[in-house]
Coordinates of C-alpha atoms and ligand atoms in Angstrom, one line a residue:
M1 CA -102.6 83.0 -37.2
K2 CA -99.3 83.1 -37.1
L3 CA -96.6 84.8 -34.6
I4 CA -93.8 86.0 -36.4
N5 CA -90.6 87.3 -34.4
K6 CA -88.5 88.7 -36.9
I7 CA -88.6 91.6 -39.0
D8 CA -87.5 90.4 -42.3
E9 CA -90.4 87.8 -42.1
V10 CA -93.6 89.9 -41.0
R11 CA -92.3 92.4 -43.9
G12 CA -92.6 89.7 -46.2
L13 CA -95.8 88.9 -44.6
I14 CA -96.9 92.2 -45.2
E15 CA -95.2 92.3 -48.3
E16 CA -97.0 89.4 -49.7
A17 CA -100.4 91.2 -48.4
K18 CA -100.1 94.5 -49.7
T19 CA -99.5 92.9 -52.9
K20 CA -103.2 91.2 -53.1
N21 CA -104.6 95.0 -52.2
K22 CA -105.2 94.1 -48.5
I23 CA -105.7 97.1 -46.8
I24 CA -103.4 96.3 -43.4
G25 CA -104.8 97.1 -39.7
F26 CA -101.8 97.5 -36.8
V27 CA -102.8 97.5 -32.6
P28 CA -99.7 97.7 -30.8
T29 CA -100.0 96.9 -27.8
M30 CA -97.5 95.5 -24.9
G31 CA -99.2 91.9 -24.0
A32 CA -101.8 91.4 -20.5
L33 CA -104.1 91.3 -22.9
H34 CA -107.7 92.0 -22.1
D35 CA -111.2 93.3 -23.6
G36 CA -109.3 96.8 -24.1
H37 CA -106.7 95.8 -26.0
L38 CA -109.5 92.7 -28.0
S39 CA -111.4 95.7 -28.2
L40 CA -108.6 97.8 -31.0
I41 CA -108.5 94.5 -32.1
H42 CA -111.2 93.6 -32.9
R43 CA -112.1 96.9 -34.7
A44 CA -108.8 96.9 -36.8
S45 CA -110.1 93.0 -37.9
D46 CA -113.8 94.5 -38.7
E47 CA -111.9 97.7 -40.6
T48 CA -109.0 96.8 -42.2
D49 CA -108.0 93.3 -44.4
F50 CA -105.1 92.1 -42.7
T51 CA -104.7 93.0 -38.7
I52 CA -101.1 93.3 -36.5
V53 CA -101.1 92.6 -33.1
S54 CA -97.5 93.8 -32.1
V55 CA -96.9 92.4 -28.4
F56 CA -93.9 94.3 -27.4
V57 CA -92.9 95.8 -23.1
N58 CA -91.3 98.5 -24.8
P59 CA -88.3 99.5 -21.9
I60 CA -87.6 102.6 -22.7
Q61 CA -91.0 103.6 -22.3
F62 CA -90.6 103.5 -19.1
G63 CA -88.7 105.3 -16.7
P64 CA -85.6 103.9 -14.0
N65 CA -88.0 103.6 -10.3
E66 CA -90.8 102.4 -13.0
D67 CA -92.7 98.3 -13.0
F68 CA -90.4 96.9 -16.6
E69 CA -89.2 94.1 -14.8
L70 CA -92.1 93.1 -13.2
Y71 CA -95.0 94.1 -16.4
P72 CA -97.4 91.4 -16.7
R73 CA -96.1 88.8 -18.7
D74 CA -97.4 86.4 -20.4
I75 CA -96.9 85.7 -24.5
N76 CA -99.1 82.2 -25.0
R77 CA -102.1 84.0 -24.0
D78 CA -102.1 87.3 -25.3
I79 CA -101.4 85.0 -29.0
N80 CA -104.7 82.8 -28.3
L81 CA -106.6 86.1 -27.1
S82 CA -105.3 88.2 -30.8
E83 CA -106.3 85.4 -32.7
S84 CA -110.1 84.6 -30.8
A85 CA -110.5 89.0 -32.0
G86 CA -109.5 88.6 -35.4
A87 CA -105.4 88.4 -35.6
D88 CA -103.8 87.7 -38.8
I89 CA -100.2 88.1 -37.5
V90 CA -99.0 88.6 -33.5
F91 CA -95.9 90.5 -34.6
A92 CA -93.7 89.8 -31.7
P93 CA -89.8 90.7 -31.2
D94 CA -87.2 90.3 -28.5
F95 CA -85.1 92.9 -27.5
D96 CA -82.0 92.6 -29.0
E97 CA -84.6 92.8 -32.6
M98 CA -85.7 95.9 -31.9
L99 CA -83.3 97.8 -30.3
G100 CA -80.5 95.7 -29.6
N101 CA -78.7 97.6 -33.0
D102 CA -77.3 100.2 -29.4
L103 CA -80.1 102.9 -30.9
L104 CA -78.5 106.6 -31.8
T105 CA -81.7 108.0 -33.2
F106 CA -85.0 108.6 -30.8
V107 CA -88.5 110.4 -32.0
D108 CA -89.1 113.0 -29.3
I109 CA -92.1 115.7 -29.3
S110 CA -91.6 118.5 -27.6
K111 CA -95.0 120.4 -25.8
M112 CA -97.7 118.2 -25.7
S113 CA -94.9 115.3 -24.1
E114 CA -94.7 118.1 -21.0
N115 CA -97.6 117.7 -19.6
L116 CA -99.6 115.5 -17.6
C117 CA -97.9 111.8 -17.5
G118 CA -95.0 113.4 -19.6
A119 CA -94.4 115.8 -16.4
N120 CA -93.8 112.8 -14.0
R121 CA -92.7 110.6 -16.0
L122 CA -89.9 112.4 -18.5
G123 CA -88.5 110.1 -21.3
H124 CA -91.9 108.5 -21.2
F125 CA -93.6 109.7 -24.6
K126 CA -90.4 109.8 -26.6
G127 CA -89.9 106.0 -26.0
V128 CA -93.6 105.9 -27.2
C129 CA -92.6 107.7 -29.9
T130 CA -89.2 106.2 -30.6
I131 CA -91.0 102.5 -30.4
V132 CA -94.3 103.8 -32.2
T133 CA -92.2 104.9 -35.5
K134 CA -90.0 101.8 -35.5
L135 CA -93.2 99.5 -35.6
F136 CA -94.9 102.0 -38.1
N137 CA -91.5 101.0 -40.5
I138 CA -91.7 98.5 -40.2
I139 CA -95.3 97.3 -40.5
R140 CA -96.6 100.5 -42.3
P141 CA -100.7 100.1 -41.7
D142 CA -102.8 102.1 -43.5
K143 CA -104.6 102.5 -40.1
A144 CA -103.2 102.2 -37.1
Y145 CA -106.3 101.5 -34.1
F146 CA -105.0 102.6 -30.0
G147 CA -107.1 103.3 -27.1
K148 CA -108.3 106.6 -25.5
K149 CA -107.3 105.4 -22.2
D150 CA -104.3 106.8 -22.8
I151 CA -105.6 109.7 -24.1
Q152 CA -102.5 111.5 -24.5
Q153 CA -100.5 108.8 -26.0
L154 CA -103.2 108.8 -29.0
Y155 CA -103.1 112.5 -29.2
I156 CA -99.3 111.9 -29.4
I157 CA -99.2 110.0 -31.4
K158 CA -101.9 111.5 -34.1
K159 CA -99.7 115.2 -34.4
M160 CA -96.5 113.0 -34.5
S161 CA -97.6 111.0 -38.0
Q162 CA -99.1 114.6 -39.2
D163 CA -95.4 116.9 -37.7
L164 CA -92.9 113.1 -39.3
N165 CA -95.5 112.4 -42.9
F166 CA -96.9 109.1 -42.2
D167 CA -99.5 108.0 -44.1
I168 CA -101.3 106.3 -41.1
E169 CA -104.9 107.1 -40.6
I170 CA -104.4 107.2 -36.5
I171 CA -108.3 105.9 -35.5
G172 CA -108.8 106.0 -31.2
C173 CA -110.8 102.7 -29.7
K174 CA -113.4 104.6 -26.5
I175 CA -112.2 103.4 -23.1
I176 CA -113.2 99.5 -22.1
R177 CA -114.4 99.8 -18.9
E178 CA -115.2 96.9 -15.9
N179 CA -118.7 96.7 -14.6
D180 CA -118.1 99.0 -11.9
G181 CA -116.2 102.1 -14.4
L182 CA -112.4 101.2 -14.0
A183 CA -110.9 101.4 -17.0
M184 CA -109.4 98.3 -17.9
S185 CA -105.8 98.3 -17.4
S186 CA -102.4 95.3 -16.8
R187 CA -101.4 97.3 -14.1
N188 CA -104.9 96.7 -12.7
K189 CA -104.1 93.4 -11.7
Y190 CA -100.9 95.2 -9.0
L191 CA -104.6 95.8 -6.9
S192 CA -105.0 94.5 -3.7
E193 CA -109.0 93.6 -2.7
N194 CA -108.7 96.8 -0.9
D195 CA -107.0 98.3 -4.0
R196 CA -109.4 97.7 -6.3
N197 CA -112.1 98.9 -4.6
D198 CA -110.4 102.1 -3.4
A199 CA -109.1 102.1 -7.3
V200 CA -113.6 103.0 -8.7
V201 CA -112.9 106.5 -7.7
L202 CA -111.0 107.7 -10.3
F203 CA -114.6 106.3 -12.6
N204 CA -116.5 108.1 -10.2
S205 CA -115.3 111.4 -9.5
I206 CA -115.5 111.6 -12.9
K207 CA -118.9 110.0 -14.0
E208 CA -119.8 113.1 -11.3
V209 CA -118.0 115.7 -12.6
K210 CA -119.4 115.1 -16.1
E211 CA -123.0 115.8 -14.2
R212 CA -121.5 119.2 -12.8
I213 CA -120.8 120.5 -16.5
E214 CA -122.8 119.4 -17.5
S215 CA -125.9 121.4 -15.5
G216 CA -123.1 124.3 -16.1
E217 CA -120.3 124.1 -14.1
K218 CA -117.3 125.1 -16.7
A219 CA -114.4 126.8 -14.5
S220 CA -111.9 124.2 -14.8
N221 CA -110.6 124.7 -11.0
K222 CA -113.7 124.3 -9.2
V223 CA -113.8 120.4 -11.4
I224 CA -110.0 120.3 -10.3
E225 CA -110.7 121.7 -6.9
F226 CA -114.0 118.6 -5.6
I227 CA -112.2 115.9 -7.6
T228 CA -109.0 116.8 -4.8
N229 CA -111.2 116.9 -2.0
K230 CA -112.7 113.5 -3.7
I231 CA -110.0 110.9 -4.0
K232 CA -108.3 112.7 -0.8
E233 CA -111.4 110.6 1.0
V234 CA -109.2 107.7 0.0
K235 CA -106.9 106.6 2.3
S236 CA -104.6 105.1 -0.8
A237 CA -105.3 107.2 -2.8
K238 CA -102.1 109.7 -3.7
I239 CA -103.3 112.1 -6.5
D240 CA -100.4 112.3 -9.4
Y241 CA -102.1 114.3 -11.6
V242 CA -105.1 116.4 -12.3
K243 CA -106.0 118.4 -14.9
L244 CA -107.9 120.3 -17.8
V245 CA -106.2 120.0 -21.2
N246 CA -107.0 121.1 -24.8
K247 CA -106.3 118.4 -27.0
N248 CA -102.0 119.8 -27.4
M249 CA -102.5 119.3 -23.7
E250 CA -102.5 122.9 -21.8
N251 CA -104.2 124.0 -19.1
I252 CA -107.2 124.9 -20.1
D253 CA -109.8 128.1 -17.5
Y254 CA -112.6 127.6 -18.7
I255 CA -114.4 124.1 -19.8
E256 CA -115.9 123.3 -23.8
D257 CA -116.3 120.4 -25.8
G258 CA -113.7 118.5 -26.7
N259 CA -111.7 119.0 -23.8
I260 CA -110.0 116.8 -21.4
L261 CA -110.3 115.9 -17.9
A262 CA -107.2 113.5 -17.0
L263 CA -106.6 111.6 -13.9
A264 CA -103.5 110.1 -12.3
V265 CA -103.5 108.5 -8.6
F266 CA -101.6 106.0 -6.9
I267 CA -103.4 104.0 -5.5
N268 CA -101.2 102.3 -2.8
K269 CA -98.0 101.8 -5.1
T270 CA -100.3 102.2 -8.2
R271 CA -100.6 104.0 -10.9
L272 CA -103.5 104.4 -12.6
I273 CA -105.5 106.8 -15.0
D274 CA -108.2 107.9 -16.1
N275 CA -109.9 110.0 -18.8
H276 CA -113.3 111.9 -19.8
I277 CA -113.1 113.7 -23.3
I278 CA -116.2 116.5 -22.8
G279 CA -119.4 115.7 -24.3
E280 CA -118.5 112.3 -24.8
N281 CA -120.6 109.8 -23.0
L282 CA -118.8 107.6 -21.1
Ligands
AMP1 P1 -100.5 98.8 -23.7 O1 -100.5 97.6 -23.8 O2 -100.8 99.3 -22.6 O3 -99.5 99.4 -24.0 O4 -102.0 99.5 -24.9 C1 -102.0 99.1 -25.7 C2 -102.9 99.5 -26.2 O5 -103.7 99.3 -25.4 C3 -103.1 101.0 -26.2 O6 -103.0 101.9 -27.3 C4 -103.6 102.1 -25.4 O7 -105.4 102.6 -25.3 C5 -105.6 100.5 -25.8 N1 -106.1 100.2 -24.1 C6 -105.7 100.2 -23.1 N2 -106.4 99.3 -21.2 C7 -107.7 99.8 -22.6 C8 -108.9 100.0 -22.3 N3 -109.7 100.5 -21.1 N4 -109.7 100.5 -23.2 C9 -109.4 101.2 -24.4 N5 -107.8 100.7 -24.2 C10 -107.3 100.2 -23.5

């Protein structure tokens, strides 16, 4: 496995792999890898011939008061874990390599970016779409793997790829959870022991609501009210949003299979997200 920091170098290796007719798999990450990321890398390595993992903490997807500086970084650990999960290359460009060129061009997506995480994280998806577009153009993968954990991001990348004619199959991978159900996240490191115990309220709410929906509850407002009340019982928790949306990220009144229950909740200062696609297994 190789660690590459330069765009020209990674392009050269990919070109070589393409001339050997290898199918290229790509897993973009911000590092601080955990089993959620590794499940994507394993899947890419199983389904393609040459797997590239990018590690880049993308400053343009963080808001001015967010945790860009604090965000956990450990490239040596990321390299070892990527290798053990089957990666062929870790591409870890520095800021100058990715963004040092006084960027004047950005990729933005309307409507789908205006609800859920986009509503309170202005410019977040513009930052994501811009960097993913750059990475797609550098790596030119056949298949790219994204977690359903960031469900809005997954659907936005699918739509962006369709709109901009990227010839890339976008593959959504299931959410990997801790034993008690908390969705794995690099940000779980910020949680104190008490916060960690409280954080399971996101998954527990989803689990209970899934049963209610399966027993016939179809009204979004009832489900949202139930979850809101449940989360309010946890002192450290503050709701950012609890919503039911369709694949276009539009709020819905009546729940159908394929709709998405999406939550963002602060546990003290740590913002956690989780979701459930109605009709799918947890
Ligand atoms: P990040 O490093 O947070 O940008 O995440 C990189 C990729 O890993 C994204 O496609 C995420 O959706 C995915 N991911 C993060 N956490 C999980 C998880 N718990 N289960 C599955 N995929 C995940």
